[in-house]
PDB file of C-alpha atoms and ligand atoms in Angstrom:
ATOM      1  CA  UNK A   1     -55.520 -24.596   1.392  1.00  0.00           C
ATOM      2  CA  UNK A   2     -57.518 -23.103  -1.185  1.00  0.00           C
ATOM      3  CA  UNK A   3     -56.896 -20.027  -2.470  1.00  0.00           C
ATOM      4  CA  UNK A   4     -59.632 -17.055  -3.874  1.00  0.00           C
ATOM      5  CA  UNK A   5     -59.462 -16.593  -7.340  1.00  0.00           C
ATOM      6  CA  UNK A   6     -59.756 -12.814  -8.122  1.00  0.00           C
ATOM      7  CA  UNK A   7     -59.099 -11.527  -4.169  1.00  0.00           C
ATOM      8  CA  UNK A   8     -56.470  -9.072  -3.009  1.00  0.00           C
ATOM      9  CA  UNK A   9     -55.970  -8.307   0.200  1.00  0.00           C
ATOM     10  CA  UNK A  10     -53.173  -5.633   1.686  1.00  0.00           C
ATOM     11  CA  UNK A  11     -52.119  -5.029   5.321  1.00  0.00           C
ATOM     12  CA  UNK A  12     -50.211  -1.694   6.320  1.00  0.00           C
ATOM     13  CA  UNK A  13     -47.103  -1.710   8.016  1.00  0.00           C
ATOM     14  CA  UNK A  14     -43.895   1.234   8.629  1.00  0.00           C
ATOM     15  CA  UNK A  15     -40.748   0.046   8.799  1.00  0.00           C
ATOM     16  CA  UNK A  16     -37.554   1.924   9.761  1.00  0.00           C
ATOM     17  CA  UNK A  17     -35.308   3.149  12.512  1.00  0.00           C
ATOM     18  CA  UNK A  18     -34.754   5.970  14.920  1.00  0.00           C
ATOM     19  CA  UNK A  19     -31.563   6.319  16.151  1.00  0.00           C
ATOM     20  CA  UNK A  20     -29.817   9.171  19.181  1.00  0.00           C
ATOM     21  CA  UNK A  21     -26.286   9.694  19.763  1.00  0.00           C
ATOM     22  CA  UNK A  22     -25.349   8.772  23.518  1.00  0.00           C
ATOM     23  CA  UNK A  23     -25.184  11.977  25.121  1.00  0.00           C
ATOM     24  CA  UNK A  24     -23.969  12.200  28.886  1.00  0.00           C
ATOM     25  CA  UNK A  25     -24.567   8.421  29.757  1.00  0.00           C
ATOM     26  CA  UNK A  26     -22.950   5.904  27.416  1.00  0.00           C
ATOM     27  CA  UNK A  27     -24.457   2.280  27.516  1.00  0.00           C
ATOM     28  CA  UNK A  28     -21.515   0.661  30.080  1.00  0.00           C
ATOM     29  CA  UNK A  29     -21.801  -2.315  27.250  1.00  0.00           C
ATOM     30  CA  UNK A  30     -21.319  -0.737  24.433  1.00  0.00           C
ATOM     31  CA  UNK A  31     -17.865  -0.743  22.227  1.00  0.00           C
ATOM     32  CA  UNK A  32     -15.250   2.352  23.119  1.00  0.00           C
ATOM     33  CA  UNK A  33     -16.042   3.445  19.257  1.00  0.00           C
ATOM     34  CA  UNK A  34     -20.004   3.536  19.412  1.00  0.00           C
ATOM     35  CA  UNK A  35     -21.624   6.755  19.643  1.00  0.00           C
ATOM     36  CA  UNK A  36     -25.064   6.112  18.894  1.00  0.00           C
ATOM     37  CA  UNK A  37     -28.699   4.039  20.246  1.00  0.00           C
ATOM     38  CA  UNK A  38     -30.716   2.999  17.079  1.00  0.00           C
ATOM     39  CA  UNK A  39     -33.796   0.879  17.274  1.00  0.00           C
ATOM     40  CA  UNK A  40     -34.980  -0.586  13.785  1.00  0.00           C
ATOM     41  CA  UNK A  41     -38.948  -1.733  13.319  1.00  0.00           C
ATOM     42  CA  UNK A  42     -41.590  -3.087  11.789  1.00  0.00           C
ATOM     43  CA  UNK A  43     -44.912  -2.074  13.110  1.00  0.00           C
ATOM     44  CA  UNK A  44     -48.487  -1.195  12.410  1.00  0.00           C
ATOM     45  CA  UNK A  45     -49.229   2.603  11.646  1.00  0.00           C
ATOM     46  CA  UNK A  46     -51.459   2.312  15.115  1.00  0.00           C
ATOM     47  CA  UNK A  47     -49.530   0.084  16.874  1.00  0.00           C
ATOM     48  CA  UNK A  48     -51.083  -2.802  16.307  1.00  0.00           C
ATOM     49  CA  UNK A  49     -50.478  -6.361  17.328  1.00  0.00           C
ATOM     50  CA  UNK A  50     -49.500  -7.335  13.906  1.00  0.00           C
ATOM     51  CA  UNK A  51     -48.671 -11.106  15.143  1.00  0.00           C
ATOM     52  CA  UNK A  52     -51.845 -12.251  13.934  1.00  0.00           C
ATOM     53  CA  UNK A  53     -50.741 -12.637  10.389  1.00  0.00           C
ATOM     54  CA  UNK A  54     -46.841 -12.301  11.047  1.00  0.00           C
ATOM     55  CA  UNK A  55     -45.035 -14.855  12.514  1.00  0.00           C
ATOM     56  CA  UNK A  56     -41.239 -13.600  12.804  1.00  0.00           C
ATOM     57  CA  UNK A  57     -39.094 -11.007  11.462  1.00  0.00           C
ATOM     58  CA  UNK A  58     -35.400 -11.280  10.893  1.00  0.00           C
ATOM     59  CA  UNK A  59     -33.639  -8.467  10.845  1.00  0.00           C
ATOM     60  CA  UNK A  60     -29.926  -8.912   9.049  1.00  0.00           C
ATOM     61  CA  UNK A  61     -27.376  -6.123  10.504  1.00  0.00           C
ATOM     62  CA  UNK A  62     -24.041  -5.631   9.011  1.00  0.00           C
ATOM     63  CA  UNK A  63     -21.347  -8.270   9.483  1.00  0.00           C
ATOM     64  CA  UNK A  64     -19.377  -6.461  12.507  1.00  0.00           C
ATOM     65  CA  UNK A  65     -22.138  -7.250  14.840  1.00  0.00           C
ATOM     66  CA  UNK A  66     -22.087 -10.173  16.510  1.00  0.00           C
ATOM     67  CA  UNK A  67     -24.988 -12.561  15.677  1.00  0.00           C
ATOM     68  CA  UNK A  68     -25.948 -10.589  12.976  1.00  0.00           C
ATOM     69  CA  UNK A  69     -29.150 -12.387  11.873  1.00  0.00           C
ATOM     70  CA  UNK A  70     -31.507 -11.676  14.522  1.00  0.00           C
ATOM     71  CA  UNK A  71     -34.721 -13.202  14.571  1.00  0.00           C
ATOM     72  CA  UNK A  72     -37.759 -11.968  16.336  1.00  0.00           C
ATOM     73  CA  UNK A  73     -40.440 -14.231  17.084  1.00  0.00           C
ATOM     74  CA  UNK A  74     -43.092 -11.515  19.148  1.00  0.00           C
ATOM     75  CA  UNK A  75     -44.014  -8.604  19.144  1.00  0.00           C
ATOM     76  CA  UNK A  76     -42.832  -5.879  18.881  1.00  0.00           C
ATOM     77  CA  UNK A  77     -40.210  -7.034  15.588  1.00  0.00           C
ATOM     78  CA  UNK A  78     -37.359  -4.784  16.546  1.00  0.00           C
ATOM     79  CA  UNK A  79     -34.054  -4.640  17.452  1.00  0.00           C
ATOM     80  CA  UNK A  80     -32.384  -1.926  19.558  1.00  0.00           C
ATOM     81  CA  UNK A  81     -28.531  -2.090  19.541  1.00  0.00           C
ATOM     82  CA  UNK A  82     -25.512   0.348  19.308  1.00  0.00           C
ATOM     83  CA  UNK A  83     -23.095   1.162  16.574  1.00  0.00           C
ATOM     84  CA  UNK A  84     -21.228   3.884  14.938  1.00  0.00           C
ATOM     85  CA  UNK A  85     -21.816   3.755  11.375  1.00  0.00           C
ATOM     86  CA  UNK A  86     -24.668   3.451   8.940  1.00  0.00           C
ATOM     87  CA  UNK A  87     -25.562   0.378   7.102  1.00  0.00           C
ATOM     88  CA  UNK A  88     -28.251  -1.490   4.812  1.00  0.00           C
ATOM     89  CA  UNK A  89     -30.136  -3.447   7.250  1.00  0.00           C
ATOM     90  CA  UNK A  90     -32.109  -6.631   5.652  1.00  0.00           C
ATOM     91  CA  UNK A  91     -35.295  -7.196   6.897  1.00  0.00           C
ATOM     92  CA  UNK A  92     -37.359 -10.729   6.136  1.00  0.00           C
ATOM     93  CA  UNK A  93     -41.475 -11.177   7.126  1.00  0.00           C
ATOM     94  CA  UNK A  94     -42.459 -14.142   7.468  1.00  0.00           C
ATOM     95  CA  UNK A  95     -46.209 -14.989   8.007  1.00  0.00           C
ATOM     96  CA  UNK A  96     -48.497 -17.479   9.676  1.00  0.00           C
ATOM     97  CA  UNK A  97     -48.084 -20.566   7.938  1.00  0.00           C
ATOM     98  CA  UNK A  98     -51.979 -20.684   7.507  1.00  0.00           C
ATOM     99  CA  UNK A  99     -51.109 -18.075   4.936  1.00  0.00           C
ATOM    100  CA  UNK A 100     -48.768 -20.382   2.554  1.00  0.00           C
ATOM    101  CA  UNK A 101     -47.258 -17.240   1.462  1.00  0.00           C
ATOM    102  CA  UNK A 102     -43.482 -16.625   0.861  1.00  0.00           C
ATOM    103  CA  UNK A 103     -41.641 -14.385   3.002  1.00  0.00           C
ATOM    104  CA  UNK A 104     -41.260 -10.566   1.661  1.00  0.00           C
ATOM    105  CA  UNK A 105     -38.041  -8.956   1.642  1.00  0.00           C
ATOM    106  CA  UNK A 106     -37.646  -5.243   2.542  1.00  0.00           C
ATOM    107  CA  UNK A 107     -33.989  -3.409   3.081  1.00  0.00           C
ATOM    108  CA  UNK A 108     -33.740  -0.137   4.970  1.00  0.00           C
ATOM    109  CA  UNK A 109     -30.939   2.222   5.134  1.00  0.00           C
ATOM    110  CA  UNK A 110     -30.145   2.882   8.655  1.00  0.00           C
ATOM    111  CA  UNK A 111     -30.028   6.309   9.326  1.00  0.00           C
ATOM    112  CA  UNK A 112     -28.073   7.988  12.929  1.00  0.00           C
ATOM    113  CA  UNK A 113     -27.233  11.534  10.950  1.00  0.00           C
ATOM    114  CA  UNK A 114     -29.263  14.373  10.703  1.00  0.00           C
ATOM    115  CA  UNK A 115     -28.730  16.720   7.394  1.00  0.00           C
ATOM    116  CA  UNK A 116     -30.642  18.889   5.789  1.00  0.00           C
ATOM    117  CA  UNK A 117     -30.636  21.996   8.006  1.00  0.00           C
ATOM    118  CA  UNK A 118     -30.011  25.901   6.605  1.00  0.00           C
ATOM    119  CA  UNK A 119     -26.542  26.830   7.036  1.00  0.00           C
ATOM    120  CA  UNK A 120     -25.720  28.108  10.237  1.00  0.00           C
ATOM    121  CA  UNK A 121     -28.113  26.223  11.811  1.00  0.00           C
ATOM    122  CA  UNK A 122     -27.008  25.096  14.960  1.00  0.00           C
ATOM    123  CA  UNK A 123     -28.278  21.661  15.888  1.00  0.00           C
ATOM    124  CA  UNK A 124     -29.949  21.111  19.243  1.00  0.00           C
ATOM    125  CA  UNK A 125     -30.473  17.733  21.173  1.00  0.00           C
ATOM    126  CA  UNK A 126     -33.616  17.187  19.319  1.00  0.00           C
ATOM    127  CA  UNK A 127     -32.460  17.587  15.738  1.00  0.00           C
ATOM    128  CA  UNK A 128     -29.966  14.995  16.501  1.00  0.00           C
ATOM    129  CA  UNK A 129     -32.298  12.612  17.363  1.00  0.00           C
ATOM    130  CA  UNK A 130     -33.077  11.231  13.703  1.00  0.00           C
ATOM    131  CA  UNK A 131     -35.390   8.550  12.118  1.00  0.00           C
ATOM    132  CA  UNK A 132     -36.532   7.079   8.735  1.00  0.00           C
ATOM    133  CA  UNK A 133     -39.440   5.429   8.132  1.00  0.00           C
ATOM    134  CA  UNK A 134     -42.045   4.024   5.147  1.00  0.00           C
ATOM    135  CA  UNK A 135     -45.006   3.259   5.027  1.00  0.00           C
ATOM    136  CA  UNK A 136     -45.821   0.307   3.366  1.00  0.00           C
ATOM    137  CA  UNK A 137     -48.343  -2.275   2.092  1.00  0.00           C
ATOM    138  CA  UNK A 138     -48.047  -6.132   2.395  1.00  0.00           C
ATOM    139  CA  UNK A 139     -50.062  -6.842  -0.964  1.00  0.00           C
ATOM    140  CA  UNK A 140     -51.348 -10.764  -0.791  1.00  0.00           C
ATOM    141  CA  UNK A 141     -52.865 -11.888  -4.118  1.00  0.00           C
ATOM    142  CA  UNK A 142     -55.707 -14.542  -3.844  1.00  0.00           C
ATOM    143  CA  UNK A 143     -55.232 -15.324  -0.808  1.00  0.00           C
ATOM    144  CA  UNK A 144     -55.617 -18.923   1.106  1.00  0.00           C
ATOM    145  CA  UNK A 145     -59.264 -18.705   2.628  1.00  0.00           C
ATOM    146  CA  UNK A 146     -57.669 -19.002   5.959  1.00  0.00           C
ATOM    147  CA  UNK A 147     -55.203 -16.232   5.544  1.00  0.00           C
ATOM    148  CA  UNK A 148     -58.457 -14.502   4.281  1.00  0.00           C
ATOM    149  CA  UNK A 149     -60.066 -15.059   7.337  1.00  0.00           C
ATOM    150  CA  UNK A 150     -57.444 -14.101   9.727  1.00  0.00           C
ATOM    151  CA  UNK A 151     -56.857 -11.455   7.921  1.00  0.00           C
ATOM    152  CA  UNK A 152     -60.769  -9.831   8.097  1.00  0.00           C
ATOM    153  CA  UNK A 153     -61.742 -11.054  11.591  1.00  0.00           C
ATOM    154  CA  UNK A 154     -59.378  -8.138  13.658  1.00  0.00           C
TER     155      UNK A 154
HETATM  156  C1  SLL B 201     -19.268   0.525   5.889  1.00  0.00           C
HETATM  157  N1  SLL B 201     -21.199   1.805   6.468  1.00  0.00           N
HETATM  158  O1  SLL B 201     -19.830   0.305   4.822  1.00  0.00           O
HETATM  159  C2  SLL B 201     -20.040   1.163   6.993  1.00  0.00           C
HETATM  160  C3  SLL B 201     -20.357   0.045   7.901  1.00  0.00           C
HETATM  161  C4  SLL B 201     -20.802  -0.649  10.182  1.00  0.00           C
HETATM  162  C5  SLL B 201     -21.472  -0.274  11.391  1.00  0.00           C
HETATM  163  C6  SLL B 201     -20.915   0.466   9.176  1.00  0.00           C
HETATM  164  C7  SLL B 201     -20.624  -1.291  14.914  1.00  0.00           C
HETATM  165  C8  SLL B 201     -20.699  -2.768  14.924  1.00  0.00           C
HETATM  166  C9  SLL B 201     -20.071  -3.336  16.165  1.00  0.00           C
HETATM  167  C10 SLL B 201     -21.198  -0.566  13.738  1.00  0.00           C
HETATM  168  O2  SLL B 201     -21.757   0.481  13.889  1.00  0.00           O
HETATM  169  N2  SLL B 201     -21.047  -1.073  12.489  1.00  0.00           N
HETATM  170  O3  SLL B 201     -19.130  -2.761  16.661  1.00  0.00           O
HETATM  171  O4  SLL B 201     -20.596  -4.353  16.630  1.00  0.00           O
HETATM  172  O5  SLL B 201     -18.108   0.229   6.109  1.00  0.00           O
END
């Protein structure tokens, strides 16, 4: 389609994790070495539908899970799993093919630990439930006039 000369258009998103060690009641499916519940994200800053002008999200997790490319096709683009360790997690948006963009390419760090307490502070419950997230913008440079559209009608 044709594309506007001279236009610029960005979309916020945040994109990240939270993560919570198991506590008193393990997941029964989770491996004998897991000890934490992480969920990883991308999302609108208001919780927006963003599926208007993404189409999937595939989120890459390290090699010891099984099927580690996972793609998400709805809303909400996440992935909730189990695990012990921390990892770069590869995260792909692709948009509505009205768009004729490329997909964009984001990593995130997974985070499960806290740190950055005094000394000799105890940590509670709470301070153990962590997470890391950006803001972001989705920059699209002269955009097709559909994309344009879709993008300035919600
Ligand atoms: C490393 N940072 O570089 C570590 C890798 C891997 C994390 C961490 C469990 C996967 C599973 C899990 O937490 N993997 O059991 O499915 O070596």
């Amino acid at each position: 389609g044709k594309r506007l000369k001279g236009v610029s258009i960005s979309r916020p998103i945040v994109y990240g994790n939270v993560a919570k060690p198991f506590g008193e009641k393990r997941p029964p499916e989770a491996n004998a070495e897991h000890t934490h519940t992480w969920t990883v994200f991308v999302k609108d800053p208001q919780g927006k539908d963003l599926s208007y002008f993404i189409k999937k999200v595939v989120f890459k997790l390290h090699d010891t899970y099984p099927n580690s490319t996972r793609t998400i096709e709805s809303p909400p683009f996440q992935v909730t799993e189990t695990g012990w360790g921390e990892f770069e997690i590869g995260i792909k948006i692709y948009f509505v093919p009205e768009s004729n963009e490329k997909n964009v390419s984001l990593y995130h760090n997974l985070k499960l630990h806290p740190y950055g307490f005094p000394p000799g502070h105890v940590l509670t419950d709470k301070d153990r439930e962590v997470q890391s997230i950006l803001y972001d913008e989705i920059v699209f440079n002269e955009p097709t006039e559909r994309m344009f559209e879709i993008l300035t009608k919600t």
